[in-house]
Coordinates of C-alpha atoms and ligand atoms in Angstrom, one line a residue:
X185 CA 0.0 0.0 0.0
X186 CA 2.2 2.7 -1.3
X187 CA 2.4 5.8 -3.2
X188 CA 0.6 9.0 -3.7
X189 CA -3.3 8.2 -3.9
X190 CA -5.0 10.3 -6.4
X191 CA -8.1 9.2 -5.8
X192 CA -10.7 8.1 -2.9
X193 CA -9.5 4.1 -2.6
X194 CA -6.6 4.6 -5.4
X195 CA -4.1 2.5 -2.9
X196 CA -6.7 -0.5 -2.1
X197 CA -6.9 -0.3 -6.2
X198 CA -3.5 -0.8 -6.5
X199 CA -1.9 -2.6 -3.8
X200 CA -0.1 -6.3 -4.0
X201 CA 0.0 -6.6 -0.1
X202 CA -1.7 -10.3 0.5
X203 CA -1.0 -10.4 4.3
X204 CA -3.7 -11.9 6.3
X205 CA -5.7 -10.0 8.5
X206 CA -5.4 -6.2 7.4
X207 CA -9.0 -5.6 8.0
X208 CA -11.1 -7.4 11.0
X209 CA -14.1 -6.9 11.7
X210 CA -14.9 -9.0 15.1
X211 CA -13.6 -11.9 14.4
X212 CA -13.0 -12.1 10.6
X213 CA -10.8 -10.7 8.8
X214 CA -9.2 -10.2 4.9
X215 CA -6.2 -9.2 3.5
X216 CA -6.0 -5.8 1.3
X217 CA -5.8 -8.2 -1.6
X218 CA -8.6 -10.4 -0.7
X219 CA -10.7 -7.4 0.3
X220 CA -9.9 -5.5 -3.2
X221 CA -11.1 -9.0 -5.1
X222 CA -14.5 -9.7 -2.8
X223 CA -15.2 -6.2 -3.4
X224 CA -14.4 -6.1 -7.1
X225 CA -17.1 -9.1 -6.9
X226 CA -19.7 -7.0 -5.6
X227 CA -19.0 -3.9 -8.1
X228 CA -18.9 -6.6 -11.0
X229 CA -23.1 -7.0 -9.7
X230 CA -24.2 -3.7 -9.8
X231 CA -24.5 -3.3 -13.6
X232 CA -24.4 0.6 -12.8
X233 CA -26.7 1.2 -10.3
X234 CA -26.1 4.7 -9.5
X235 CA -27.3 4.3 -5.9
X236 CA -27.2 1.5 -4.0
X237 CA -28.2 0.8 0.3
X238 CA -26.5 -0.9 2.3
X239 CA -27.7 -2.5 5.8
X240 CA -24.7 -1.0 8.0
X241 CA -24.0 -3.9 10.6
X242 CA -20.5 -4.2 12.0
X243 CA -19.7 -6.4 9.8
X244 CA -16.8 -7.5 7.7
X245 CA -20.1 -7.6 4.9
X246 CA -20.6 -3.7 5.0
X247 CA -16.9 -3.3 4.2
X248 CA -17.1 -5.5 1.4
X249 CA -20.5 -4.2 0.1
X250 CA -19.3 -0.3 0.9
X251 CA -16.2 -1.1 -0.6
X252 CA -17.7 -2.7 -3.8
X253 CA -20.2 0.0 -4.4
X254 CA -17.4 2.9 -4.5
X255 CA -15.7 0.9 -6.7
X256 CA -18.5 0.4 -9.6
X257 CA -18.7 4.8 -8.7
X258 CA -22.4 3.9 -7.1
X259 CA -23.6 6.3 -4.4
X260 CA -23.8 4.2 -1.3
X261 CA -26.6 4.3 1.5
X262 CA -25.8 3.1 4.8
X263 CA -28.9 1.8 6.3
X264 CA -28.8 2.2 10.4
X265 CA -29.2 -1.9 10.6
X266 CA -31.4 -0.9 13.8
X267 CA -33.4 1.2 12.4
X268 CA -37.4 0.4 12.7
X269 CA -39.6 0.4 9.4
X270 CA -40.4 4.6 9.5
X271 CA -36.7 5.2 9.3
X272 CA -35.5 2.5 7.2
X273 CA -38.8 3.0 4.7
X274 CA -37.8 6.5 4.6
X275 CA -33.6 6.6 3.8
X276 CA -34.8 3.6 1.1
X277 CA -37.2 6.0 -0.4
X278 CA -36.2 9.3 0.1
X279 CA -32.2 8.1 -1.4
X280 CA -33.5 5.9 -4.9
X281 CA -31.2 3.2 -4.2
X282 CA -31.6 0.9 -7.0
X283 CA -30.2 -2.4 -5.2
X284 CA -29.9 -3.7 -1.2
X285 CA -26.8 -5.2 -1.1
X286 CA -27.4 -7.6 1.6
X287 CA -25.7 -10.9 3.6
X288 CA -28.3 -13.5 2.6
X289 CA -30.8 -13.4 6.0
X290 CA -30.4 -9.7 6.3
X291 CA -33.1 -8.2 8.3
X292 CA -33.3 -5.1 5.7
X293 CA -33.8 -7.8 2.5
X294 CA -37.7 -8.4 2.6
X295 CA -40.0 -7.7 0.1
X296 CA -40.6 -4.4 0.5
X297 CA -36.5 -3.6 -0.2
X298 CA -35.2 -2.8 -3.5
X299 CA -33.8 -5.8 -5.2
X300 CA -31.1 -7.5 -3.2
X301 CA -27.8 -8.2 -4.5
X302 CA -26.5 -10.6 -2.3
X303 CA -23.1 -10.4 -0.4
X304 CA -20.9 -13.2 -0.4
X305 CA -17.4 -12.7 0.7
X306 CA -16.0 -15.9 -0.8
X307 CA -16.3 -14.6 -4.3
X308 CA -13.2 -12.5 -5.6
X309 CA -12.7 -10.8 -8.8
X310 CA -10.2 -8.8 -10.5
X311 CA -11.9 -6.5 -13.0
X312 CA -10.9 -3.5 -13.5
X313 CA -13.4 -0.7 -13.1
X314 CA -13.4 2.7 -14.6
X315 CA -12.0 5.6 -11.9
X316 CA -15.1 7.5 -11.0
X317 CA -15.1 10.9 -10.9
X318 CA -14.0 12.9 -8.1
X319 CA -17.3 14.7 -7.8
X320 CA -18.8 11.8 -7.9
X321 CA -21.1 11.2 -5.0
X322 CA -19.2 8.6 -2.3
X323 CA -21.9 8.5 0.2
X324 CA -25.3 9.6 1.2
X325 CA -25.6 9.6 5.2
X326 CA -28.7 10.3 7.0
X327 CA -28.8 13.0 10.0
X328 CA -30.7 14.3 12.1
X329 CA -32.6 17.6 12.0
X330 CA -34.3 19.5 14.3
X331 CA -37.7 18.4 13.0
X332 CA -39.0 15.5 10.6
X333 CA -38.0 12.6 8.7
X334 CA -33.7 12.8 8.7
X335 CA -32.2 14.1 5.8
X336 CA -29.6 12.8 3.2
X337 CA -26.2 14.3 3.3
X338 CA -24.8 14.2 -0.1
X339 CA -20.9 13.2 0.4
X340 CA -18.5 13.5 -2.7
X341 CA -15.2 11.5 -3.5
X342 CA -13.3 14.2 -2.9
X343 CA -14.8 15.2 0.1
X344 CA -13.9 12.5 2.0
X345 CA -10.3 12.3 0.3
X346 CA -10.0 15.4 1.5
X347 CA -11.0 15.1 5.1
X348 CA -8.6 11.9 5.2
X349 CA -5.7 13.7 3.8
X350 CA -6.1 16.5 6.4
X351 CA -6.4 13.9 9.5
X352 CA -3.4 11.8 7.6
X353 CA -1.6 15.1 8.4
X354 CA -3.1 16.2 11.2
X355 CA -2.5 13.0 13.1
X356 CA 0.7 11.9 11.5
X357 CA -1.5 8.7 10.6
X358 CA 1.0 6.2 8.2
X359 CA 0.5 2.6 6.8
X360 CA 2.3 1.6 9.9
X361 CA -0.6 2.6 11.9
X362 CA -3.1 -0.1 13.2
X363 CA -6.3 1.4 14.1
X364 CA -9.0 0.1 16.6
X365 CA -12.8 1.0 17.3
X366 CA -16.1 -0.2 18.2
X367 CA -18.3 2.2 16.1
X368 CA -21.3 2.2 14.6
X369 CA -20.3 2.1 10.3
X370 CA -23.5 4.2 9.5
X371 CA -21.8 7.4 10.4
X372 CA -18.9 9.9 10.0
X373 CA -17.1 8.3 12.7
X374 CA -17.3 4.4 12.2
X375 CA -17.5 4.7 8.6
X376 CA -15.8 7.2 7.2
X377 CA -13.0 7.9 9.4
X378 CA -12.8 4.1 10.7
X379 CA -12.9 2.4 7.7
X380 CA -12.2 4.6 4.7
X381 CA -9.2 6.5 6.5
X382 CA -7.4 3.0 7.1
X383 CA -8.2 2.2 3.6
X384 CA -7.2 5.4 2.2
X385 CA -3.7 5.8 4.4
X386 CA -3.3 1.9 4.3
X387 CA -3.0 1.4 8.0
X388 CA -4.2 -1.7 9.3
X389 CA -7.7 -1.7 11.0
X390 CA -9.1 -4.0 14.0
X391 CA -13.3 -3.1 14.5
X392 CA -13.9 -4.9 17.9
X393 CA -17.9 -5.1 17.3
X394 CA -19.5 -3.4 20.4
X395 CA -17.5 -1.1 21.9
X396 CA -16.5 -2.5 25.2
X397 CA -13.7 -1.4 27.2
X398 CA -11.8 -5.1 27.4
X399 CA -12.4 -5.1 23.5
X400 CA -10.5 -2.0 23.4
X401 CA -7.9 -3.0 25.4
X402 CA -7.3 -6.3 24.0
X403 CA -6.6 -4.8 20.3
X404 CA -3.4 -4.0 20.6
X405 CA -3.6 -1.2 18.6
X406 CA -1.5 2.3 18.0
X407 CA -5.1 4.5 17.0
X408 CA -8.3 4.4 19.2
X409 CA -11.3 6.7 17.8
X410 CA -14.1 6.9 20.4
X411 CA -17.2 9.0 21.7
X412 CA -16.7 10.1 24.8
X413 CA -19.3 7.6 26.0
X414 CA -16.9 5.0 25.2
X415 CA -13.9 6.6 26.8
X416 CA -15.5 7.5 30.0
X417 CA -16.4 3.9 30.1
X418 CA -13.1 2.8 29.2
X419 CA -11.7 5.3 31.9
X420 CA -14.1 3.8 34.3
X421 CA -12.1 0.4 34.1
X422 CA -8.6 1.4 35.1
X423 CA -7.0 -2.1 34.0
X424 CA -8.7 -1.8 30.3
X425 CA -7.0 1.7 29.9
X426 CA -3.9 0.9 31.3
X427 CA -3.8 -1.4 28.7
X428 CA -3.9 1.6 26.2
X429 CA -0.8 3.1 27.4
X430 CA 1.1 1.1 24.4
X431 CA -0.7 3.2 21.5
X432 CA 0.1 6.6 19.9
X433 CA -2.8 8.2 19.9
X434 CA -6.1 8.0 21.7
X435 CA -9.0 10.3 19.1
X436 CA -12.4 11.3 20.6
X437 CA -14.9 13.1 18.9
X438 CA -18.9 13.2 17.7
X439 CA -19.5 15.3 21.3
X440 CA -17.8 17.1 23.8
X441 CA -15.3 14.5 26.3
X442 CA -15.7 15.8 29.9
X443 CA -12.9 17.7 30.8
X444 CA -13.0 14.9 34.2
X445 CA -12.7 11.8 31.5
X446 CA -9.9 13.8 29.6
X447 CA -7.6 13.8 33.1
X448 CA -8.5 10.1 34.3
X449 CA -7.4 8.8 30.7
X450 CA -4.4 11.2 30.6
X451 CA -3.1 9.6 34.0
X452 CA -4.1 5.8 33.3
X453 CA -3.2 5.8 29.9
X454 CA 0.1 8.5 29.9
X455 CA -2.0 9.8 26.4
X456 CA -3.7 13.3 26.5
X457 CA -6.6 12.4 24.0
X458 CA -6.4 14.4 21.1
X459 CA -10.3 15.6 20.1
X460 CA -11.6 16.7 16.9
X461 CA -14.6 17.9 15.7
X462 CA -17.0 17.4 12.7
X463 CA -20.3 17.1 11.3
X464 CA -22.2 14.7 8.7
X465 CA -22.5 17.3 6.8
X466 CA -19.0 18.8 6.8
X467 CA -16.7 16.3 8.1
X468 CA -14.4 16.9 10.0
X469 CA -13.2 20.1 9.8
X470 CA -11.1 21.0 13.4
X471 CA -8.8 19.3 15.0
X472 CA -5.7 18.8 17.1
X473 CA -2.4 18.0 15.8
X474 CA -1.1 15.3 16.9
X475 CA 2.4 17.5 17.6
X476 CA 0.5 20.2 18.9
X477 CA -0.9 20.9 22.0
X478 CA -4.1 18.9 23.1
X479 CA -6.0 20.4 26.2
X480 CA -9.1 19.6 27.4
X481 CA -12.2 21.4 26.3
X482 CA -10.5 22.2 22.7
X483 CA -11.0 20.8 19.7
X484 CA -7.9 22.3 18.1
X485 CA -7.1 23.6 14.8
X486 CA -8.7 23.9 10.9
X487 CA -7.7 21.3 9.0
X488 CA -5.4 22.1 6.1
X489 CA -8.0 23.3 3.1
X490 CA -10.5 24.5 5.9
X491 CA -11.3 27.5 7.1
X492 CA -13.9 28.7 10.1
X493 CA -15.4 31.5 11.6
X494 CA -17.3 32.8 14.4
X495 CA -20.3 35.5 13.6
X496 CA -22.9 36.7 15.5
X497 CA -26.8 36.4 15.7
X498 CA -27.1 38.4 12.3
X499 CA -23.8 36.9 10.9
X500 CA -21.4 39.4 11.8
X501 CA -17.5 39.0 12.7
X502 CA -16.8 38.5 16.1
X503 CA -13.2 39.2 18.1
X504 CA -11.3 36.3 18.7
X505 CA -12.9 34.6 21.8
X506 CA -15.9 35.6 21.4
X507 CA -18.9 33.4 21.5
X508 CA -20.8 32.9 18.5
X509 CA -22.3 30.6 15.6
X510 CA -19.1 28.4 14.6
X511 CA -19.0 28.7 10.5
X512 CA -17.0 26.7 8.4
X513 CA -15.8 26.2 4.4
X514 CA -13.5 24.1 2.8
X515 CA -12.8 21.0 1.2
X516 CA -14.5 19.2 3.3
X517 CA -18.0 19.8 3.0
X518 CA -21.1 17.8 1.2
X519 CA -23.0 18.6 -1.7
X520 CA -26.2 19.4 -0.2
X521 CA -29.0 17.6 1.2
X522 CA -30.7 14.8 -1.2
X523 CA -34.3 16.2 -1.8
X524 CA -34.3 18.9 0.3
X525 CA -33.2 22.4 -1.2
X526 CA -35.1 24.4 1.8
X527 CA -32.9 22.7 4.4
X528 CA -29.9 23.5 1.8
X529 CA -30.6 26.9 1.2
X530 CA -30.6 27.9 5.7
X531 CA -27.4 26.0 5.8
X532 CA -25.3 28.0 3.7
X533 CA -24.5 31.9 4.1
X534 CA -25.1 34.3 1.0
X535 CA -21.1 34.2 1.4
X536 CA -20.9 30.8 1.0
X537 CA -20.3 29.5 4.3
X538 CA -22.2 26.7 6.4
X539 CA -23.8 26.9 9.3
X540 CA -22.7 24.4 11.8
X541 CA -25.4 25.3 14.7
X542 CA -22.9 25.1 17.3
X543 CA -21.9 27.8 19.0
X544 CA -17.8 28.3 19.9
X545 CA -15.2 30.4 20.6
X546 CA -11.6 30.8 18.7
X547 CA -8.6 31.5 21.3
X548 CA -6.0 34.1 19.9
X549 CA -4.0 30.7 19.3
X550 CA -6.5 29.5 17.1
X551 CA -7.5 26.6 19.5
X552 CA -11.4 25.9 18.8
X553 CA -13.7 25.2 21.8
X554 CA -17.3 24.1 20.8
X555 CA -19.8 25.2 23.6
X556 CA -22.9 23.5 22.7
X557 CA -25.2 23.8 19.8
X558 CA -27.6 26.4 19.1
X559 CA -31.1 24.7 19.1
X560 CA -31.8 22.9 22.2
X561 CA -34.2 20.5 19.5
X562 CA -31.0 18.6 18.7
X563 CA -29.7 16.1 21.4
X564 CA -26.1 14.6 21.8
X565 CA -26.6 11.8 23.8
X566 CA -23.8 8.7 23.0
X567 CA -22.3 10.9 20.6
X568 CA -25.4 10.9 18.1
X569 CA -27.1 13.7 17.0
X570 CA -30.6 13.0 17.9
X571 CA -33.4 15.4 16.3
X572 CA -36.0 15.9 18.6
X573 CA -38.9 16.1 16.8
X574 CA -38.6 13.1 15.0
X575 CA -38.8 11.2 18.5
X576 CA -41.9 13.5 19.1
X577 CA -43.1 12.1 15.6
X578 CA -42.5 8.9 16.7
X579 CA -44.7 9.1 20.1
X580 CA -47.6 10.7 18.3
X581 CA -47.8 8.0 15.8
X582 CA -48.7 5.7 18.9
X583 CA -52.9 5.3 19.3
X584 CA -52.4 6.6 23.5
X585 CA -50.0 9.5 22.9
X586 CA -51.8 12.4 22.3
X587 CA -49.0 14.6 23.2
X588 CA -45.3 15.0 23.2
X589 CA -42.3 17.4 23.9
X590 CA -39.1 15.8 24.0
X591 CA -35.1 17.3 25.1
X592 CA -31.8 16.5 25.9
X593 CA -31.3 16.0 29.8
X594 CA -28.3 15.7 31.1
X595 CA -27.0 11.8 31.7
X596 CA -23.4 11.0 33.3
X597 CA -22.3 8.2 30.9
X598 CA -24.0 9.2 27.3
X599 CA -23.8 13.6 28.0
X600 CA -27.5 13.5 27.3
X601 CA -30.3 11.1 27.1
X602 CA -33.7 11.6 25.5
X603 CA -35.9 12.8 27.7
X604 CA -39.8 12.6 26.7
X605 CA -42.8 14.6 28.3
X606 CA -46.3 12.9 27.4
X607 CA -49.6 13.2 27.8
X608 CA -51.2 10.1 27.0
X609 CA -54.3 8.1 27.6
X610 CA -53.4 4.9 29.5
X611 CA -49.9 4.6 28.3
X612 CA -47.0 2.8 30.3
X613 CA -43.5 4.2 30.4
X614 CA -41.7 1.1 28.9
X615 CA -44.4 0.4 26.3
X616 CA -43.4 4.1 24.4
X617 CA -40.3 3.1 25.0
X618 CA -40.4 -0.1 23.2
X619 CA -42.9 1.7 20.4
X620 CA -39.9 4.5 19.5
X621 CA -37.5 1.7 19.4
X622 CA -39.1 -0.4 17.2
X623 CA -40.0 2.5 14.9
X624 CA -36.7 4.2 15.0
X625 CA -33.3 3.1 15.3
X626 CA -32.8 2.1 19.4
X627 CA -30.3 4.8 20.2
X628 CA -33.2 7.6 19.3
X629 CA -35.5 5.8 21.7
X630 CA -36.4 7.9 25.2
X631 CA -34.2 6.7 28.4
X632 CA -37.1 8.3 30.4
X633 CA -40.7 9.1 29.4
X634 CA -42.7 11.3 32.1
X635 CA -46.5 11.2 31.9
X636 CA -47.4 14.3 32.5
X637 CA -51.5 16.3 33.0
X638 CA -50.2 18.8 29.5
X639 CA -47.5 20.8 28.6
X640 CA -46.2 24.1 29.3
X641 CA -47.2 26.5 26.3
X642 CA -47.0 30.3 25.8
X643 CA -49.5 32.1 24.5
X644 CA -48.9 30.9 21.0
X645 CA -49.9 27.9 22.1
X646 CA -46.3 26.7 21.3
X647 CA -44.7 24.3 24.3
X648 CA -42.1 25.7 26.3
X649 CA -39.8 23.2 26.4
X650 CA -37.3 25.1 29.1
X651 CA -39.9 24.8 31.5
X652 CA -40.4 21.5 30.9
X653 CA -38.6 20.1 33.9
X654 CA -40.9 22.6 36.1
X655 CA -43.7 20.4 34.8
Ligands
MLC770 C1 -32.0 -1.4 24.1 N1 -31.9 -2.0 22.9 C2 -33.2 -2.0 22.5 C3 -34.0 -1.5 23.5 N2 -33.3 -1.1 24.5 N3 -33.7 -2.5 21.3 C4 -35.0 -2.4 21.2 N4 -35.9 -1.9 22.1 C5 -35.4 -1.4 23.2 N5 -36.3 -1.0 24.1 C6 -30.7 -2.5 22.3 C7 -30.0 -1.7 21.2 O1 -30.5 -1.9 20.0 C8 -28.6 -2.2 21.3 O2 -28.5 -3.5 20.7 C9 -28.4 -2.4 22.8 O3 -29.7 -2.6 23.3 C10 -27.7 -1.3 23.5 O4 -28.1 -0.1 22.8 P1 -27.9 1.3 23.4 O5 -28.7 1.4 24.6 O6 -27.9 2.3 22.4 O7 -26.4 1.2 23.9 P2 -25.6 2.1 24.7 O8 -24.7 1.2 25.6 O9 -26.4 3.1 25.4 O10 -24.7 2.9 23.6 C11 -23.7 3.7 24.0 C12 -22.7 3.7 22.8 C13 -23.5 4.2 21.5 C14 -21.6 4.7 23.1 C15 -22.1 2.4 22.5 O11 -24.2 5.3 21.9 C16 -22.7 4.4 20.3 O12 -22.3 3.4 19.6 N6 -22.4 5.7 20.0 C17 -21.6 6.0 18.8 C18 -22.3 7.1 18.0 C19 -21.6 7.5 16.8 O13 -20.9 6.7 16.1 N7 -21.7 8.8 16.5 C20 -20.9 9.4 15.4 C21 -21.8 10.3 14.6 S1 -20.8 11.0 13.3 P3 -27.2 -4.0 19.9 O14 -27.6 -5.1 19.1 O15 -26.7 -2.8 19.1 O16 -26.2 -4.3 21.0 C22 -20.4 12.5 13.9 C23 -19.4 13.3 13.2 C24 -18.2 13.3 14.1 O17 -20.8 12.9 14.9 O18 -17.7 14.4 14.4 O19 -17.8 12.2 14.4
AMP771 P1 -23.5 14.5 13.4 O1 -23.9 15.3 12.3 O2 -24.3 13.4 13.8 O3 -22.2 14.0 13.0 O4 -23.2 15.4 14.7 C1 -22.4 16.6 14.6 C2 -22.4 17.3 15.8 O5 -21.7 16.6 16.8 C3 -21.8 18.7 15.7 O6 -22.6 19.6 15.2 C4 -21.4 18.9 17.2 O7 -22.5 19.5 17.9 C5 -21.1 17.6 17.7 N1 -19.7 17.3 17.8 C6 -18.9 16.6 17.0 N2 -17.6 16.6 17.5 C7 -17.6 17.3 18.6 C8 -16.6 17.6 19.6 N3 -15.3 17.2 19.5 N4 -16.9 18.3 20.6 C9 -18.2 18.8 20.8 N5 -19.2 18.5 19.9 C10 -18.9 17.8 18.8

């Protein structure tokens, strides 16, 4: 795996390295050769399908199928495997993939899918296809908003090769790297950063499955990402961190890491955890160098080809550290939201910038510090962004809900959980939790519902979800 890449997977394309076990997932693993030749196998199937889903397990299948679909140029769909039949029925839809590529017995290839193309990582093939183009589409992820159905993120080639590039220099991340994580590979994190980053720098790659702390500490890596959730956890089990101590670098990002979680794993690990900070719909655009300084609270620095500011309520320049709306352009960010030119059109300034939503200050030193995001209707709670009212969506669709205002409360281990206020007819607790679940993907279900006699409202009529907890 060597050489100057010149496009998004140029190195897997190229590569002659056959030794065993460059990527595991659990416990399965291929080689770089084996997993260019599966792959190829898939992308001979897709006869040019310009979109195609794929159910996102942790799995050494979504590699393959992820893998095969960017190299036939398709557009590829991650499909939260969790995710209950609104959500799923809706990223199917609302993204026009063409074909499900699926492990046979996948729970997203029933009838109502779009024909499956099934996954089989004995076959192997070495055709070569066509480079796509570099404004190609890569990926389509689906976020979050503040209100309905999630929306897709268009992500380009070149995007992500440029987000890689600028962590491969950020981090000093080399082929000799090994890099280990537990993540979800339906997001930024898991997916982009944890699977096409080894496979773009051509550093091995050990995905552990859930993220426990043993698993973490039993890779044997030099790279651990994780969401804070993780590495409080992991700080919470002295002997799994101390096992950490032999790695280079210990990444956190998706939310804020307690400044408390940043000190324990400083002192059991001897590593100050270097954060960074990104969006689905930008990447990730800040972060700290891995020679430069990392203190808790910061996120560091713009990536090389990224540039940020911080304005004011009506999007004026502010001193440096001020507190405003964090703006960023670059390299980095996506195309633009599949369907959906409204939600477009309020992310970008008439200057061209995007609006992150979260609100930060820039030191004199240029170190970034996010504060928390501007609408309280988006939750952070395990290091997902959680939209509000889609959970409120959710609840109402249930026969005994006849109201609901949900927020972010704050939790110790995930930042914040999903907090629900309903008022209901006969309705248990644990039965609207079970309903979101099954109709959303878990992680967006309510840790706590409270039934409550109605909700606060103004004299609009509109709730007033800050006095919520007053109810
Ligand atoms: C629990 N489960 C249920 C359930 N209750 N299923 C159905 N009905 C119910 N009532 C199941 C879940 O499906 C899951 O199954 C298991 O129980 C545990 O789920 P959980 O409660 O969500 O796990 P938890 O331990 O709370 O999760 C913590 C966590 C997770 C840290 C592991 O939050 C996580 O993986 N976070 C990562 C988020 C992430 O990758 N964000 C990146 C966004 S990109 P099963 O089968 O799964 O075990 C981004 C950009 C950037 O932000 O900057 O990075
Ligand atoms: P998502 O689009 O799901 O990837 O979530 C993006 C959001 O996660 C950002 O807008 C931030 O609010 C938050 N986020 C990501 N990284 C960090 C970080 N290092 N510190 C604080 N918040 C973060």
């Amino acid at each position: 795996m060597k050489g100057v890449p010149v496009s998004l997977l140029s190195r897997l394309a190229e590569t002659t390295d056959d030794r065993p076990g460059a990527v595991r997932v659990g416990d399965r693993s291929l080689s770089w050769v084996e997993l260019r030749r599966a792959a190829t196998a898939v992308a001979d199937d897709l006869r040019g399908a310009a979109r195609v889903a794929v159910p996102a397990t942790a799995s050494l299948e979504t590699v393959v199928g992820v893998v095969g679909g960017l190299l036939a140029g398709a557009a590829v769909v991650p499909v939260p495997p969790d995710a209950g039949p609104m959500e799923r029925d809706h990223i199917l839809r609302d993204s026009g993939a063409e074909l499900l590529l699926a492990a046979p017995g996948a729970p997203d290839a029933d009838a109502a899918s779009p024909p499956v193309v099934p996954l089989d990582l004995a076959r192997r093939s070495d055709t070569r296809h066509p480079e796509p183009d570099p404004a190609a589409t890569a990926l389509i992820l689906y976020t979050s908003g503040t209100t309905g159905a999630p929306k897709g993120a268009v992500l380009s080639r070149r995007a992500i090769a440029a987000c890689l590039d600028g962590l491969a220099d950020a981090w000093a991340w080399t082929p000799d790297d090994v890099l280990a994580h537990g993540l979800p590979l339906f997001h930024v994190h898991g997916l982009v950063l944890g699977v096409l980053g080894p496979l773009r720098v051509g550093s091995r790659l050990r995905h552990v499955g859930r993220p426990h702390p043993e698993r973490y500490a039993a890779a044997g890596a030099s790279m651990y990402f994780g969401v804070p959730t993780i590495w409080s956890r992991i700080a919470a089990q002295p002997a799994a961190a101390r096992a950490l101590r032999g790695a280079r670098l210990l990444v956190s990002g998706s939310a804020a890491l307690p400044e408390p979680v940043f000190a324990a794993l400083a002192g059991l690990t001897g590593h100050r955890p270097l954060e960074r900070y990104g969006m689905t719909e930008t990447l990730v655009t800040v972060s700290a160098r891995a020679d430069g300084p990392r203190r808790p609270g910061t996120v560091g620095v713009p990536l090389p080809g990224v540039r940020t500011r911080v304005v004011d309520e009506h999007g004026g320049p502010l001193p440096a550290g001020a507190m405003g709306e964090l703006q960023v352009r670059g390299g980095t960010l996506f195309d633009g939201y599949l369907n959906r030119p409204d939600a477009d059109a309020a992310t970008r300034t008439a200057d061209g910038w995007f609006r992150t939503g979260d609100v930060a200050t820039v030191g004199p030193d240029g170190a970034h510090r996010i504060v928390g995001r501007a609408a309280t209707d988006l939750i952070s709670s395990g290091g997902y962004r959680i939209g509000a009212g889609e959970v409120e969506d959710a609840l109402l669709a249930h026969p005994g809900v006849r109201e609901a205002a949900v927020v972010g409360t704050p939790h110790p281990d995930l930042g914040q959980q999903v907090t629900a206020y309903v008022v209901g007819d006969g309705v248990a607790e644990a039965e609207l939790i079970d309903f979101v679940a099954r109709h959303l993907s878990a992680h967006k279900r309510p840790r706590q519902v409270r039934l409550v006699g109605a909700l606060p409202r103004n004299a609009m009529g509109k709730v007033q979800k800050s006095r919520l907890t007053e109810v």
